[in-house]
C-alpha atoms as a PDB file:
ATOM      1  CA  MET A   1      -9.268  15.541  20.755  1.00  0.00           C
ATOM      2  CA  SER A   2     -12.549  13.685  20.760  1.00  0.00           C
ATOM      3  CA  VAL A   3     -12.885   9.956  21.211  1.00  0.00           C
ATOM      4  CA  ALA A   4     -14.876   9.647  17.976  1.00  0.00           C
ATOM      5  CA  LEU A   5     -12.058  11.277  15.987  1.00  0.00           C
ATOM      6  CA  VAL A   6      -9.483   8.894  17.444  1.00  0.00           C
ATOM      7  CA  ILE A   7     -11.671   5.882  16.635  1.00  0.00           C
ATOM      8  CA  ILE A   8     -12.212   7.084  13.057  1.00  0.00           C
ATOM      9  CA  VAL A   9      -8.485   7.667  12.497  1.00  0.00           C
ATOM     10  CA  VAL A  10      -7.574   4.247  13.908  1.00  0.00           C
ATOM     11  CA  LEU A  11     -10.195   2.506  11.755  1.00  0.00           C
ATOM     12  CA  MET A  12      -9.062   4.419   8.659  1.00  0.00           C
ATOM     13  CA  LEU A  13      -5.427   3.421   9.222  1.00  0.00           C
ATOM     14  CA  ALA A  14      -6.500  -0.205   9.709  1.00  0.00           C
ATOM     15  CA  VAL A  15      -8.390  -0.194   6.392  1.00  0.00           C
ATOM     16  CA  ILE A  16      -5.390   1.297   4.566  1.00  0.00           C
ATOM     17  CA  PHE A  17      -3.059  -1.276   6.133  1.00  0.00           C
ATOM     18  CA  VAL A  18      -5.275  -4.248   5.251  1.00  0.00           C
ATOM     19  CA  ASN A  19      -5.843  -2.943   1.714  1.00  0.00           C
ATOM     20  CA  GLY A  20      -2.108  -2.722   1.061  1.00  0.00           C
ATOM     21  CA  TRP A  21      -1.567  -6.052   2.779  1.00  0.00           C
ATOM     22  CA  THR A  22      -3.914  -7.806   0.353  1.00  0.00           C
ATOM     23  CA  ASP A  23      -3.190  -5.872  -2.867  1.00  0.00           C
ATOM     24  CA  ALA A  24       0.570  -6.337  -2.993  1.00  0.00           C
ATOM     25  CA  PRO A  25       0.572 -10.172  -2.875  1.00  0.00           C
ATOM     26  CA  ASN A  26      -2.099 -10.328  -5.575  1.00  0.00           C
ATOM     27  CA  ALA A  27      -0.100  -8.072  -7.888  1.00  0.00           C
ATOM     28  CA  ILE A  28       3.111 -10.011  -7.235  1.00  0.00           C
ATOM     29  CA  ALA A  29       1.431 -13.393  -7.762  1.00  0.00           C
ATOM     30  CA  THR A  30      -0.080 -12.307 -11.057  1.00  0.00           C
ATOM     31  CA  ALA A  31       3.211 -11.017 -12.437  1.00  0.00           C
ATOM     32  CA  VAL A  32       5.154 -14.087 -11.277  1.00  0.00           C
ATOM     33  CA  SER A  33       2.601 -16.723 -12.305  1.00  0.00           C
ATOM     34  CA  THR A  34       2.380 -15.323 -15.828  1.00  0.00           C
ATOM     35  CA  ARG A  35       6.195 -15.304 -15.929  1.00  0.00           C
ATOM     36  CA  VAL A  36       6.320 -11.626 -16.782  1.00  0.00           C
ATOM     37  CA  LEU A  37       8.702 -10.913 -13.892  1.00  0.00           C
ATOM     38  CA  PRO A  38      11.031 -13.045 -11.789  1.00  0.00           C
ATOM     39  CA  PRO A  39       9.903 -13.325  -8.137  1.00  0.00           C
ATOM     40  CA  SER A  40      12.751 -11.289  -6.622  1.00  0.00           C
ATOM     41  CA  PHE A  41      12.224  -8.390  -9.041  1.00  0.00           C
ATOM     42  CA  ALA A  42       8.440  -8.467  -8.529  1.00  0.00           C
ATOM     43  CA  VAL A  43       8.845  -8.184  -4.746  1.00  0.00           C
ATOM     44  CA  LYS A  44      11.378  -5.352  -5.050  1.00  0.00           C
ATOM     45  CA  MET A  45       9.136  -3.521  -7.495  1.00  0.00           C
ATOM     46  CA  ALA A  46       6.139  -3.914  -5.162  1.00  0.00           C
ATOM     47  CA  VAL A  47       8.115  -2.483  -2.245  1.00  0.00           C
ATOM     48  CA  VAL A  48       9.222   0.557  -4.223  1.00  0.00           C
ATOM     49  CA  MET A  49       5.786   1.215  -5.726  1.00  0.00           C
ATOM     50  CA  ASN A  50       3.990   0.844  -2.375  1.00  0.00           C
ATOM     51  CA  PHE A  51       6.404   3.315  -0.802  1.00  0.00           C
ATOM     52  CA  LEU A  52       5.984   5.781  -3.677  1.00  0.00           C
ATOM     53  CA  GLY A  53       2.207   5.395  -3.521  1.00  0.00           C
ATOM     54  CA  ALA A  54       2.148   6.223   0.183  1.00  0.00           C
ATOM     55  CA  LEU A  55       4.497   9.169  -0.383  1.00  0.00           C
ATOM     56  CA  VAL A  56       2.458  10.636  -3.235  1.00  0.00           C
ATOM     57  CA  LYS A  57      -0.798  10.140  -1.346  1.00  0.00           C
ATOM     58  CA  THR A  58       0.660  11.937   1.659  1.00  0.00           C
ATOM     59  CA  LEU A  59       1.934  14.825  -0.465  1.00  0.00           C
ATOM     60  CA  LEU A  60      -1.377  15.221  -2.287  1.00  0.00           C
ATOM     61  CA  SER A  61      -3.513  15.050   0.829  1.00  0.00           C
ATOM     62  CA  SER A  62      -1.358  17.681   2.543  1.00  0.00           C
ATOM     63  CA  LYS A  63      -2.109  20.120  -0.321  1.00  0.00           C
ATOM     64  CA  VAL A  64      -5.885  19.836   0.072  1.00  0.00           C
END
């Protein structure tokens, strides 16, 4: 395995992690501040949807 490939994979995983880290709080804050959802339900929904998103992305990328 080449060093360049390892660096690219590590950087890609870091970008995915940071993207999820910043998107989830924004979605939760919007739903809670507009009083559409209670905070506990918004957090639970974000956890489930983030997990499903990662699962679907993994399944789709394994088919390509």
